[in-house]
CSV table of C-alpha atoms in Angstrom, one decimal:
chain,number,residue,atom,x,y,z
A,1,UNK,CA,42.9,-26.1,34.1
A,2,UNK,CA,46.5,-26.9,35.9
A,3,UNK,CA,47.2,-29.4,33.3
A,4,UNK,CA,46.3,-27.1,30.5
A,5,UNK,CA,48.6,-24.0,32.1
A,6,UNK,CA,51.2,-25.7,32.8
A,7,UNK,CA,51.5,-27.0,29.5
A,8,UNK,CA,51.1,-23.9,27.7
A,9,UNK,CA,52.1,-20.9,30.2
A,10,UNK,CA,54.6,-23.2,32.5
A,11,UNK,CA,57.2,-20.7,31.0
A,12,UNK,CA,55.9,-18.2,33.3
A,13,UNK,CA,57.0,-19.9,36.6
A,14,UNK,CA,60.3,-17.9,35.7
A,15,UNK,CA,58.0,-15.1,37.0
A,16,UNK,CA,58.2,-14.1,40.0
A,17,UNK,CA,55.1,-14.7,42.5
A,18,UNK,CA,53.5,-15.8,39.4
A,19,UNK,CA,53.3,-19.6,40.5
A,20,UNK,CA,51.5,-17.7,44.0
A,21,UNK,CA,49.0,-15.6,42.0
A,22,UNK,CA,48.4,-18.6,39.9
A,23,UNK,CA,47.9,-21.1,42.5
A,24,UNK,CA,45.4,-18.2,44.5
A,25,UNK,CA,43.2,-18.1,41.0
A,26,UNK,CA,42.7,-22.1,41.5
A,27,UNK,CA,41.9,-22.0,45.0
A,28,UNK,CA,39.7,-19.4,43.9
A,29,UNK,CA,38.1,-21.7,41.2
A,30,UNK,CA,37.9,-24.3,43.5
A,31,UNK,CA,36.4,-23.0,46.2
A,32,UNK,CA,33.5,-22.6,43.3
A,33,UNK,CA,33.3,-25.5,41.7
A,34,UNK,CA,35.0,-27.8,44.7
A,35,UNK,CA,34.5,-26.7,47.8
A,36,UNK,CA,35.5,-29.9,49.9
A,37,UNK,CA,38.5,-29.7,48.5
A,38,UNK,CA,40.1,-26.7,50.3
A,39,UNK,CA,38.7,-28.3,53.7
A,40,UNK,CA,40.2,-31.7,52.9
A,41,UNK,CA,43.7,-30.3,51.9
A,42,UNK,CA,43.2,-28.2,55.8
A,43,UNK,CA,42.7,-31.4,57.5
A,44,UNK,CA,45.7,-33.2,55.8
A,45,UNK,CA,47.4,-30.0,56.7
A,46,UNK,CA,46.4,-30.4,60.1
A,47,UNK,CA,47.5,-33.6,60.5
A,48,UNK,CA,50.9,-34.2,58.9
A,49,UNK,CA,52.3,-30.6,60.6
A,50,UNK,CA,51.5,-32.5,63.5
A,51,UNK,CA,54.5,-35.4,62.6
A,52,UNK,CA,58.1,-34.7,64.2
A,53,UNK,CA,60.2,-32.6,62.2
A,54,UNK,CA,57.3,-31.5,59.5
A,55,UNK,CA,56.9,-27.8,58.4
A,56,UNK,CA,55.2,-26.7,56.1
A,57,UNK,CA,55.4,-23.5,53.6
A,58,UNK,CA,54.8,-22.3,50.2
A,59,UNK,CA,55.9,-24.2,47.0
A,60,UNK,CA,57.8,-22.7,44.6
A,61,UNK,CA,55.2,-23.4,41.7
A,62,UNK,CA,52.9,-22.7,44.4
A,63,UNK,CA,50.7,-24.6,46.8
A,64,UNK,CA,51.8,-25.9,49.9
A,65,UNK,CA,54.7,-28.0,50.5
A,66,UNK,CA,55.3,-30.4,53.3
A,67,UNK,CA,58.7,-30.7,54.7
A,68,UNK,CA,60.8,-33.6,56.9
A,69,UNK,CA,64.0,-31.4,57.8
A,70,UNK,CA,65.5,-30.0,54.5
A,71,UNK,CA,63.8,-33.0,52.3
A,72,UNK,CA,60.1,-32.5,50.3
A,73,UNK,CA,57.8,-35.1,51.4
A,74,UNK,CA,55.0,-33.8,48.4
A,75,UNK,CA,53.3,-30.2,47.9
A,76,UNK,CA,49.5,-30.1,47.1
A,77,UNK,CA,48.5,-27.4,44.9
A,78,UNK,CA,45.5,-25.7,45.9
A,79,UNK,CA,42.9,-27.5,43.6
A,80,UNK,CA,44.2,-30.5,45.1
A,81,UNK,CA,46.5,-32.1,43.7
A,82,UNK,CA,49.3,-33.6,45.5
A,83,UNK,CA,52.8,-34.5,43.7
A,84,UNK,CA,55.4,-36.2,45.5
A,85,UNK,CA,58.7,-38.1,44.5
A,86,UNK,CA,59.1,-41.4,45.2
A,87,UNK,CA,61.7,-43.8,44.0
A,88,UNK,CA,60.8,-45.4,40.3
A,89,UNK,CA,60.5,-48.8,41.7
A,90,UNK,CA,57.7,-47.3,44.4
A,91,UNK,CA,56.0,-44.8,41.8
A,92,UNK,CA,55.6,-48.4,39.7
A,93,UNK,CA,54.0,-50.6,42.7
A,94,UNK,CA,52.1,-47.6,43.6
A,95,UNK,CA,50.6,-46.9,40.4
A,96,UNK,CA,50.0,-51.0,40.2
A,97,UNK,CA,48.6,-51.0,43.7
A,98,UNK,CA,45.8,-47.5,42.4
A,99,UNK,CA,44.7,-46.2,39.7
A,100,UNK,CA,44.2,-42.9,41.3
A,101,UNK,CA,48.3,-42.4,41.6
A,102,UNK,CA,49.4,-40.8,38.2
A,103,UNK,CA,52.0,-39.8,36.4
A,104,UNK,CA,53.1,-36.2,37.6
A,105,UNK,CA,51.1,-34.2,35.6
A,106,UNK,CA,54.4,-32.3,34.3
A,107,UNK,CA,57.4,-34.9,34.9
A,108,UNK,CA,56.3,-38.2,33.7
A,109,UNK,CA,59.7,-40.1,33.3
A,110,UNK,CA,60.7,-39.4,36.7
A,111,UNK,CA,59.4,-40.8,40.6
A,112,UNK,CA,57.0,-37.9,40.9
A,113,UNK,CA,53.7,-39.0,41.3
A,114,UNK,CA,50.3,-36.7,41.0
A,115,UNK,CA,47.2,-37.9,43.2
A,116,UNK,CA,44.1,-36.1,42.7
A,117,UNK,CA,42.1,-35.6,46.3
A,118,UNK,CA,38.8,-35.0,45.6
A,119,UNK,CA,37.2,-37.2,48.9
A,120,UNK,CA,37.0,-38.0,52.0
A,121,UNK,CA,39.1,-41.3,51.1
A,122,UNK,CA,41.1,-39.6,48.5
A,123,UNK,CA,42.5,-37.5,51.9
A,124,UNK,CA,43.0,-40.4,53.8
A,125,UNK,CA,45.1,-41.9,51.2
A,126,UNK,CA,47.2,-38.6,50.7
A,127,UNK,CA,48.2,-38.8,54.5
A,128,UNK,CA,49.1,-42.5,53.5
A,129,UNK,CA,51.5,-41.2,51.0
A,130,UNK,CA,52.8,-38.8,53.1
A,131,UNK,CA,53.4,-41.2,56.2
A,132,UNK,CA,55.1,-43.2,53.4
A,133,UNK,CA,57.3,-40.9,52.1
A,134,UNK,CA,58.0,-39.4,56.0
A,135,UNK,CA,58.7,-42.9,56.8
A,136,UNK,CA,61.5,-43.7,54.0
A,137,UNK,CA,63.2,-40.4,55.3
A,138,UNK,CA,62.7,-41.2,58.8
A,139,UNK,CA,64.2,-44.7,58.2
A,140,UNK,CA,67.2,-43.1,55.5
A,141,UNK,CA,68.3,-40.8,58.7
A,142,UNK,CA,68.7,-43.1,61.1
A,143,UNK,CA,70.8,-45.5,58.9
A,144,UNK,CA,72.8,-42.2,58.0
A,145,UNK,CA,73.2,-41.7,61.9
A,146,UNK,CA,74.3,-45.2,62.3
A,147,UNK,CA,77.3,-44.6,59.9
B,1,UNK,CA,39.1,-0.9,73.0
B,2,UNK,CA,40.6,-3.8,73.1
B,3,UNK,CA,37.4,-5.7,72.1
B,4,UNK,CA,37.4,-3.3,68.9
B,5,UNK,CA,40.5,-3.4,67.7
B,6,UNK,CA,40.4,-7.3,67.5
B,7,UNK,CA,43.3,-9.3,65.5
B,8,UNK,CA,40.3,-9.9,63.1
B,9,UNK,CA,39.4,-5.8,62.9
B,10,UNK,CA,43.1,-5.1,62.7
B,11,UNK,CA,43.8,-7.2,60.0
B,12,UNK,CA,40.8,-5.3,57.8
B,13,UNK,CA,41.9,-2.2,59.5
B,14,UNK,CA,45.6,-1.6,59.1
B,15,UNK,CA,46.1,-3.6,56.1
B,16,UNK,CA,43.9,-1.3,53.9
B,17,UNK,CA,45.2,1.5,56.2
B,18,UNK,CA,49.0,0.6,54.5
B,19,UNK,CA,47.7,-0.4,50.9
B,20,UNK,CA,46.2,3.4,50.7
B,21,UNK,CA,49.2,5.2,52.6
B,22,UNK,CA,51.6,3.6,49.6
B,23,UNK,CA,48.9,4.6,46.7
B,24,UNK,CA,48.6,7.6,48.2
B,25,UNK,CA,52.5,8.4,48.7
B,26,UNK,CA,53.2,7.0,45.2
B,27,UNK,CA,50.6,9.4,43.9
B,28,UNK,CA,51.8,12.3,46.2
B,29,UNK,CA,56.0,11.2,44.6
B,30,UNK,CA,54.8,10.9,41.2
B,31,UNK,CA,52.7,14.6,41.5
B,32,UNK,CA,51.3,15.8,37.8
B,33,UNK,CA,53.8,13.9,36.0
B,34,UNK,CA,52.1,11.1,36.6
B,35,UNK,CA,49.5,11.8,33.9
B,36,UNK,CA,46.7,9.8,36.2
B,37,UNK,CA,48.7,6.8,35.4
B,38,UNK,CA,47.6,3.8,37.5
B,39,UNK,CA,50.9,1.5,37.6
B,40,UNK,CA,50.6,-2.2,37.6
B,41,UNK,CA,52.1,-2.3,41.3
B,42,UNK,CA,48.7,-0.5,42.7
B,43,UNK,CA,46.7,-3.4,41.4
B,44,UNK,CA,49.3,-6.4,42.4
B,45,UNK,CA,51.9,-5.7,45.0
B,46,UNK,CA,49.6,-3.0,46.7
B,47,UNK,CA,46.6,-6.0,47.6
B,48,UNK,CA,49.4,-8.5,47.6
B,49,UNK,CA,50.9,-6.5,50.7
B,50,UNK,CA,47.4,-6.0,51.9
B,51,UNK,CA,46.6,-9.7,52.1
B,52,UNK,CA,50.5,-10.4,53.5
B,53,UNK,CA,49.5,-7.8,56.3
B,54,UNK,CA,45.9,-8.8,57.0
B,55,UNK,CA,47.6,-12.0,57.6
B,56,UNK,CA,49.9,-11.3,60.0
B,57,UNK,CA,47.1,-9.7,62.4
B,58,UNK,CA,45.0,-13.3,61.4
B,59,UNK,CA,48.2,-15.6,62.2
B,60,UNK,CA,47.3,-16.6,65.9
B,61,UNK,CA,43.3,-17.3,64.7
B,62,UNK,CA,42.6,-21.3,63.6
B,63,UNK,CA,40.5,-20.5,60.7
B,64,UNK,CA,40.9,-23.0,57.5
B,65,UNK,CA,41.2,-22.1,54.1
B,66,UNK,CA,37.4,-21.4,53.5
B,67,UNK,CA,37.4,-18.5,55.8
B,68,UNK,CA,40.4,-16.9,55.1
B,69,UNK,CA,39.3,-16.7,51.5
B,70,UNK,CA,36.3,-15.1,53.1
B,71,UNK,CA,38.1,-12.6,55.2
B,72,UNK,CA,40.1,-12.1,51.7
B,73,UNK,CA,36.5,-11.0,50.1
B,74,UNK,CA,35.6,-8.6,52.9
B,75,UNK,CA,39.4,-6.8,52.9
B,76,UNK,CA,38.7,-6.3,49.0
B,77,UNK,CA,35.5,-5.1,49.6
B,78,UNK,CA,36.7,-2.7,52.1
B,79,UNK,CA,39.7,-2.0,49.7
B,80,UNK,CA,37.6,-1.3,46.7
B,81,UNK,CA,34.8,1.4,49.5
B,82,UNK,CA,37.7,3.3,50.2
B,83,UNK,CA,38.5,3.7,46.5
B,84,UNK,CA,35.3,5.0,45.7
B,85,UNK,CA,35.5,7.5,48.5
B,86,UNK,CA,39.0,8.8,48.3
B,87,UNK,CA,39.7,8.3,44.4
B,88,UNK,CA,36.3,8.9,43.3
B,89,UNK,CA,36.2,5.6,41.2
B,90,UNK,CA,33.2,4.7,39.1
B,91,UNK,CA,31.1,1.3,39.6
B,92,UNK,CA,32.6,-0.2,36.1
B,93,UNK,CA,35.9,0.4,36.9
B,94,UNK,CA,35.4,-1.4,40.1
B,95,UNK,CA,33.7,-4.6,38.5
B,96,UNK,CA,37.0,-4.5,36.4
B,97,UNK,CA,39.3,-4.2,38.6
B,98,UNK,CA,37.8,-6.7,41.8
B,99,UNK,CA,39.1,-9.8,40.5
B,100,UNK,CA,42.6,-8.6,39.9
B,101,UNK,CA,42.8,-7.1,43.7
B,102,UNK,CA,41.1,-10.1,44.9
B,103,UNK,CA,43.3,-12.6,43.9
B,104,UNK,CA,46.4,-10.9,44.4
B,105,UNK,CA,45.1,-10.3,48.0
B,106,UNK,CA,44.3,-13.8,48.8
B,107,UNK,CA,47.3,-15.2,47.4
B,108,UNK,CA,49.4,-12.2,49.9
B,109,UNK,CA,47.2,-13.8,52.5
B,110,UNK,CA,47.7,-17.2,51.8
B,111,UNK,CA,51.4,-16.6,50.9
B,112,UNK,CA,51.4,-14.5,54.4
B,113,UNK,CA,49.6,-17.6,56.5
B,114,UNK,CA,52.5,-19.8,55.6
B,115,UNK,CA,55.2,-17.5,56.6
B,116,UNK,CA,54.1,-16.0,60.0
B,117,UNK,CA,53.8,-20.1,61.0
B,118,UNK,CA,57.8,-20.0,60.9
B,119,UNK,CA,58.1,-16.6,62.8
B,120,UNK,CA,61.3,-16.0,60.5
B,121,UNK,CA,61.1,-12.0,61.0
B,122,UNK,CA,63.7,-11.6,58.6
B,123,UNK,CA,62.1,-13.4,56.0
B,124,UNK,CA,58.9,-11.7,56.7
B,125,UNK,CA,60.5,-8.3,56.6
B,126,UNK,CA,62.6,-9.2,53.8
B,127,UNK,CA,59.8,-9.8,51.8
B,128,UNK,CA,57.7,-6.9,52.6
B,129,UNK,CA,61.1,-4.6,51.9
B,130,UNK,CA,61.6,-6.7,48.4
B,131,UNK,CA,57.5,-5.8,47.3
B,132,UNK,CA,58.5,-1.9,48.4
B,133,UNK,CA,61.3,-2.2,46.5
B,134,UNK,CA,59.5,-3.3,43.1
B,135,UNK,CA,56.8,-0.8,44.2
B,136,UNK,CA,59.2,2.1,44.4
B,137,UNK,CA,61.0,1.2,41.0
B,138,UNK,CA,57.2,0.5,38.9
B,139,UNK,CA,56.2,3.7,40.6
B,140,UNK,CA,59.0,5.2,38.8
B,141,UNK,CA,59.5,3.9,35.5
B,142,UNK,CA,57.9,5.2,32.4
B,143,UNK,CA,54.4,3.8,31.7
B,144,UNK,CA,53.5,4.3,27.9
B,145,UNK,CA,50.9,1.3,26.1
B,146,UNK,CA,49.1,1.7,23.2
B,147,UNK,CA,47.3,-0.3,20.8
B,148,UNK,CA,44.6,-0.9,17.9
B,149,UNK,CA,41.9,-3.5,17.4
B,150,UNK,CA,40.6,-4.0,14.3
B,151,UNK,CA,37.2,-6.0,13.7
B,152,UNK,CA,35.5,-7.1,10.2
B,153,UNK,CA,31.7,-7.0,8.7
B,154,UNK,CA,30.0,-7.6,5.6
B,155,UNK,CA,27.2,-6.0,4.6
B,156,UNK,CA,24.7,-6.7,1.7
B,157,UNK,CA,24.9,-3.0,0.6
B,158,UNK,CA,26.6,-1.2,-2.3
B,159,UNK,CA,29.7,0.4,-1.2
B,160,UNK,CA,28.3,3.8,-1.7
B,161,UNK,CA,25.1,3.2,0.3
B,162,UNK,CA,27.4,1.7,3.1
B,163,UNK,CA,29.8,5.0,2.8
B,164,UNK,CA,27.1,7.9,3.7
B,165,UNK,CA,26.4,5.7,7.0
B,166,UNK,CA,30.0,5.6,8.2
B,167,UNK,CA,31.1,9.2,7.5
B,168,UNK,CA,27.1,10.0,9.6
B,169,UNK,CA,24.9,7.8,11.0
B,170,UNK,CA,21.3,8.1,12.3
B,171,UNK,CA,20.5,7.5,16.2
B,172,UNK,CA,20.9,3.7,17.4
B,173,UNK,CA,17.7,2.9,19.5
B,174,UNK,CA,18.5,-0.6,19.5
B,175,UNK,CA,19.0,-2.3,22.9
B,176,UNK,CA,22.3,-3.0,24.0
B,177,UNK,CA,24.0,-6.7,23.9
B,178,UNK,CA,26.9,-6.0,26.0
B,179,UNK,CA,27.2,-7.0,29.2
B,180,UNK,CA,29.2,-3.8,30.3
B,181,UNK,CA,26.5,-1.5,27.7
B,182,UNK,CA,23.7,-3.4,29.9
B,183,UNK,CA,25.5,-2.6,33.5
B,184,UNK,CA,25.5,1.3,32.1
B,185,UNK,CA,28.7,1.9,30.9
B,186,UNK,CA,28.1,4.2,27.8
B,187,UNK,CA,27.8,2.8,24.4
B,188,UNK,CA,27.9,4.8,21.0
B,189,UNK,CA,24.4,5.6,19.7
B,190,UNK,CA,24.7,8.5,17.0
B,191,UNK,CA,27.2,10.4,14.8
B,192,UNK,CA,27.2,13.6,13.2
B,193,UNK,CA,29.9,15.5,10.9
B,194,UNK,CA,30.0,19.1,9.7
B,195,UNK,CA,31.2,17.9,6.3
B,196,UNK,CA,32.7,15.5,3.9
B,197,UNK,CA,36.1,16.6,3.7
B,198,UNK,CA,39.7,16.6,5.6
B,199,UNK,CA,39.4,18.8,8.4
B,200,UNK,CA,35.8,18.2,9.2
B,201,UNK,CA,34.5,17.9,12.6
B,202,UNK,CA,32.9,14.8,13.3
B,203,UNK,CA,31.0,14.0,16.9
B,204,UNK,CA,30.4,11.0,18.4
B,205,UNK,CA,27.8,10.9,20.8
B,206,UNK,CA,27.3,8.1,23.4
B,207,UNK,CA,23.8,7.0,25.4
B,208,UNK,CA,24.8,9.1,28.4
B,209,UNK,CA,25.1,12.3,26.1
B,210,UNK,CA,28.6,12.2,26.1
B,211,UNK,CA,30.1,13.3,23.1
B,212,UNK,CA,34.2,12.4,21.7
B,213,UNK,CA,35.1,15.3,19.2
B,214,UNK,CA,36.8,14.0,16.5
B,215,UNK,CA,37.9,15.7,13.0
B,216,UNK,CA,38.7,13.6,9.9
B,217,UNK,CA,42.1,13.5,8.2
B,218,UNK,CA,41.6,10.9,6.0
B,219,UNK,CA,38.6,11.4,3.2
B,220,UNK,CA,38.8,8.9,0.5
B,221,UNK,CA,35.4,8.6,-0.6
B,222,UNK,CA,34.3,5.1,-0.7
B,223,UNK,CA,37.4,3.7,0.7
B,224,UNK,CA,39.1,5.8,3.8
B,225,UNK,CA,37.5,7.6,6.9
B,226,UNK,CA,40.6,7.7,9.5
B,227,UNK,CA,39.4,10.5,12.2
B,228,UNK,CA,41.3,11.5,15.1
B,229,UNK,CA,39.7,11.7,18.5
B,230,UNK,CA,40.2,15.6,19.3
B,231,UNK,CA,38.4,16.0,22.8
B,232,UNK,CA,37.0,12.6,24.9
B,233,UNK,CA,35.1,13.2,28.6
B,234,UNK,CA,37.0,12.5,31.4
B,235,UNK,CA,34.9,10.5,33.6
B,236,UNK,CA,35.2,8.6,36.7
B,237,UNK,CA,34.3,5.1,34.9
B,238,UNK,CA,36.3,4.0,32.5
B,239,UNK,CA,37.1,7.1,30.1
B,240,UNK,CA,39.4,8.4,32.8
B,241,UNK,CA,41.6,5.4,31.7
B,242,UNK,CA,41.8,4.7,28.1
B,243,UNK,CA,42.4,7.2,25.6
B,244,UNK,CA,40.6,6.6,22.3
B,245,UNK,CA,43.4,7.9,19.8
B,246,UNK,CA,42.4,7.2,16.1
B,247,UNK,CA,39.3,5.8,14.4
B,248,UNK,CA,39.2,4.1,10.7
B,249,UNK,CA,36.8,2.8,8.8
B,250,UNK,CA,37.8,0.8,5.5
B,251,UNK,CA,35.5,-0.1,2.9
B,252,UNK,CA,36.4,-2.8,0.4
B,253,UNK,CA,34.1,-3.0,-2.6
B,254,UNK,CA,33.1,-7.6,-2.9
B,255,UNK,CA,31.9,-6.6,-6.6
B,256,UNK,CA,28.8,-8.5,-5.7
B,257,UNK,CA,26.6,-5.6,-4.1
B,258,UNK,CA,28.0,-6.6,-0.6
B,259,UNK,CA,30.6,-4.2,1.2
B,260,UNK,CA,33.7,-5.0,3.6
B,261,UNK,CA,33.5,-2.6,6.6
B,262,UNK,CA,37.1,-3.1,8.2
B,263,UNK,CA,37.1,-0.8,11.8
B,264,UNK,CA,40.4,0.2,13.5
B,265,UNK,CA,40.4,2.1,16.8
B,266,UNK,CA,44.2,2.9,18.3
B,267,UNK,CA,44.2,3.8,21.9
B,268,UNK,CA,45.9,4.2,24.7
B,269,UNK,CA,45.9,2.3,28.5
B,270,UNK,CA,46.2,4.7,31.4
B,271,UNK,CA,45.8,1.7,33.5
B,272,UNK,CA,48.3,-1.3,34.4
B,273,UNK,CA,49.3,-3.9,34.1
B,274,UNK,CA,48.6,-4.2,30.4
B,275,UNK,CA,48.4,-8.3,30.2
B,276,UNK,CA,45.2,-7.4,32.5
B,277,UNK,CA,43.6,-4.7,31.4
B,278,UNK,CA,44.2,-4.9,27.5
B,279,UNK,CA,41.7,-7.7,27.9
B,280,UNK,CA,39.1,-5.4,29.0
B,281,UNK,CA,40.2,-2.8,27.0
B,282,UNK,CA,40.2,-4.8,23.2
B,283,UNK,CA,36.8,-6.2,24.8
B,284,UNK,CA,35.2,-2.6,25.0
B,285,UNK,CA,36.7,-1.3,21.8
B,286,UNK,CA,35.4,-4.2,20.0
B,287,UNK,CA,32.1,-3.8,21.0
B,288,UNK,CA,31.9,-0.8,20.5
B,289,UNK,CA,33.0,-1.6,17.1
B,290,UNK,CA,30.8,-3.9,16.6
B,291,UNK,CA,27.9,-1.8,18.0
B,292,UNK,CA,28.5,0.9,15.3
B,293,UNK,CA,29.4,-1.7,12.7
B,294,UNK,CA,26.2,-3.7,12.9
B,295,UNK,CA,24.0,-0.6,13.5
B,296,UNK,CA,25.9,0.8,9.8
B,297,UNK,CA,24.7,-2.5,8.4
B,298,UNK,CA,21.2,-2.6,9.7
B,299,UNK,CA,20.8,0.8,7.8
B,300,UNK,CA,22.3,0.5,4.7
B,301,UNK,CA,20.4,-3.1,4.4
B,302,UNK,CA,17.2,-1.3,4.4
B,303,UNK,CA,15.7,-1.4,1.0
C-alpha cells in the first residue's frame, strides 16, 4: 500500500499533516492485518532512545525518526518499514550481505536503504542497522573533535 | 477525586471536553449563516486536537503503540456519544463519519506522544495555536460544493415501454443490495407524477415514507425527463447533509428493441471535506440510481 501511495499520491506530502494522517491510516491497517509489527517497532523504540544522544520524533513523511544530535540515523514508518541512509559503498555490502535490505522504496539511486521488519529477527537486525549507522556518527564526531 | 480524574480519565475527559467547546463556538461565530454547514476542520483538526490533547494527559503512562490506538478507539467512541446527544446525529451519519475522526485522532495522538517526550512547550503550544489558526480561517471561509453523477443501463425494452416507467413507476418490493439500504438508511421505492407535462409535480417516495417533491421542467417525450427536487426531508441521518438538486433521465433509442437509460442526479455537500465525503456521497447517489434504474428495467422487461 506505501509503495503504491507513494508512487501515485507522493505529490501530497506537500500537504500539510498529510504524511501524519497517512502514516495513522497504516498503523491503522496494520494493526489489522500485522499486529506484531507495531509491538516490534515499540521495542526498537525502546531500545535505541535508550543510546546517548538519541531522540526520537515524527518524520516529515511521517513515522518515527530516530536522531543522533542533528543527524537522521533512519525513520520507520508505521507499517514497518525502516529507511535509512548509508554511504553507497555500505548500502552495496549491505544489500550483498541480505536480501532483506532493499532499495529505498522511493530513492533507489541514492544510500537510502528500505528494510521491511516483519519478526522477531527482522527487529533485531533493524537495531543492528541502527547501532551501525549511530556508530559511523559516533566515530565521524570524534574525528571532527580531534581536528 | 484524585482517583477519578486519573491522567487516563483526563485524557478522555478534557480532550472531548475542548473538541466540543470549538464545534460548539464555531457553530455559536458562524450563527444561521452557517447554513448547517459542517466544515472540513470539525472532522480533521477538531479530533486531530482531540487526540494531541488526550495525549498530553497520556504522556507520563508507558503504554505501547497497541494501546494507545486503543485509547484512540474509546476517545472516538466517546467523541462520536456526545454527538448523538448534543447534535442530534443519526446512526448512518456516524458509521460515515468514524473513520475520518478516528484516524485523524490517532494520528493527533500519536503525533502528540512524540512531542510531549521533548517537553518543547513552545513547540507544543505553537502547534495547537497553528491548528486554531486553520480552524478559525476554514470556520470562516465560504463553503459551497456541488456535483452530478451520472450512471448507464440498458434495457431490452422499446423506448416507449421504458418512458411510461421513468416519468411513474410502480412500488419496488425488492429487497435491498446496499449495504447502507440494508443498515436502514432510506432507499427509493415508488414514484408518482400528477401529469406528463412541464410543470408537473412528481413525488418520490422512499421506504421510510419519506417523500422528495419534485416538478418536472424538462418533458421531451421519449428522450428528456430533467425534474427539479422542490421540497427534500430534513433528517438527522444523512438528508440533513446533501441536497439532491436536479434529476435526469435520458433515453437513447439502440434501434434494436433495447433502450439506453442515462441517470444524472446534481447535488449539493453540506458536509466537509469534499475529497471525503464525495466518496460517500457519489456512492449513495449511485445507488440510488441504480436502485431506480434496475427496478425501471425489471418492469419494462416484463412481457
Amino acid at each position: 500500500m506505501l509503495r503504491f501511495v507513494t508512487q501515485y499520491f507522493g505529490f501530497l506530502k506537500a500537504v500539510p499533516g498529510a504524511a501524519l494522517v497517512f502514516d495513522a491510516w497504516l498503523r491503522i491497517a496494520t494493526l489489522f492485518t500485522h499486529p506484531d509489527v507495531s509491538g516490534y517497532i515499540d521495542s526498537i523504540e525502546r531500545e535505541v532512545s535508550g543510546w546517548d544522544n538519541i531522540c526520537t520524533g515524527i518524520h516529515k513523511y511521517g513515522g518515527m525518526r530516530f536522531n543522533c544530535a542533528k543527524h537522521e540515523l533512519g525513520h520507520i514508518h508505521s507499517n514497518g518499514l525502516l529507511d535509512m541512509l548509508f554511504t553507497r559503498e555500505m548500502k552495496k555490502q549491505l544489500m550483498a550481505a541480505d536480501d532483506r535490505v532493499t532499495h529505498h522504496h522511493v530513492f533507489k539511486n541514492t544510500g537510502w536503504i528500505s528494510f521491511y521488519i516483519k519478526t522477531e529477527a527482522d527487529a533485531a537486525y533493524a537495531v543492528n542497522l541502527l547501532k551501525m549507522a549511530y556508530d559511523g556518527y559516533k566515530v565521524k564526531e570524534s574525528v571532527s573533535a580531534c581536528n | 477525586m484524585n482517583r477519578i480524574f486519573t491522567p487516563k480519565v483526563n485524557g478522555y475527559l478534557f480532550s472531548n471536553a475542548m473538541g466540543f467547546a470549538i464545534i460548539w463556538l464555531s457553530k455559536y461565530l458562524s450563527g444561521p449563516s452557517g447554513n448547517g454547514v459542517l466544515i472540513f476542520s470539525e472532522f480533521t483538526i477538531v479530533p486531530f486536537l482531540i487526540g494531541f490533547i488526550s495525549a498530553w494527559f497520556w504522556r507520563n503512562d508507558k503504554i505501547d503503540s497497541m494501546t494507545l490506538v486503543s485509547r484512540c478507539v474509546l476517545t472516538c467512541f466517546i467523541a462520536i456519544m456526545l454527538t448523538v446527544i448534543l447534535f442530534a446525529e443519526g446512526i448512518i451519519c456516524l458509521v460515515i463519519v468514524s473513520p475520518l475522526v478516528w484516524s485523524f485522532i490517532v494520528a493527533g495522538a500519536f503525533t502528540g506522544r512524540a512531542m510531549f517526550r521533548h517537553n518543547n512547550d513552545t513547540l507544543n503550544v505553537s502547534v495547537v495555536l497553528a491548528l486554531l489558526v486553520v480552524f478559525v480561517i476554514d470556520s470562516t471561509s465560504v463553503h459551497h460544493y456541488e456535483n452530478m453523477v451520472a450512471d448507464k443501463i440498458v434495457i431490452n425494452a422499446p423506448v416507449s415501454k421504458v418512458w411510461k416507467n421513468v416519468v411513474a413507476y410502480k412500488r419496488n418490493t425488492s429487497p435491498d443490495k446496499y449495504w447502507l439500504f440494508k443498515m436502514g438508511m432510506p432507499s427509493p421505492v415508488e414514484s408518482t407524477t400528477e401529469g406528463y407535462y412541464v410543470g408537473a409535480k412528481r413525488k418520490c417516495i422512499f421506504s421510510n415514507g419519506y417523500v422528495f417533491d419534485e416538478k418536472i421542467v424538462v418533458y421531451q417525450e421519449n428522450k428528456n425527463l430533467t425534474f427539479d427536487i422542490t421540497e427534500q426531508p430534513r433528517d438527522p441521518e444523512i438528508m440533513g447533509h446533501i441536497d439532491i438538486l436536479r434529476g435526469q433521465f435520458l433515453l437513447q433509442d439502440n434501434g434494436n428493441n433495447t433502450t439506453t437509460v442515462i441517470g444524472n442526479s446534481w447535488y449539493r455537500l453540506y458536509v466537509f471535506p469534499v475529497w471525503y465525503y464525495d466518496i460517500w456521497a457519489k456512492s449513495i447517489t449511485r445507488n440510488v440510481h441504480l436502485r431506480v434504474m434496475e427496478h425501471i428495467k425489471q418492469i419494462s422487461e416484463v412481457k
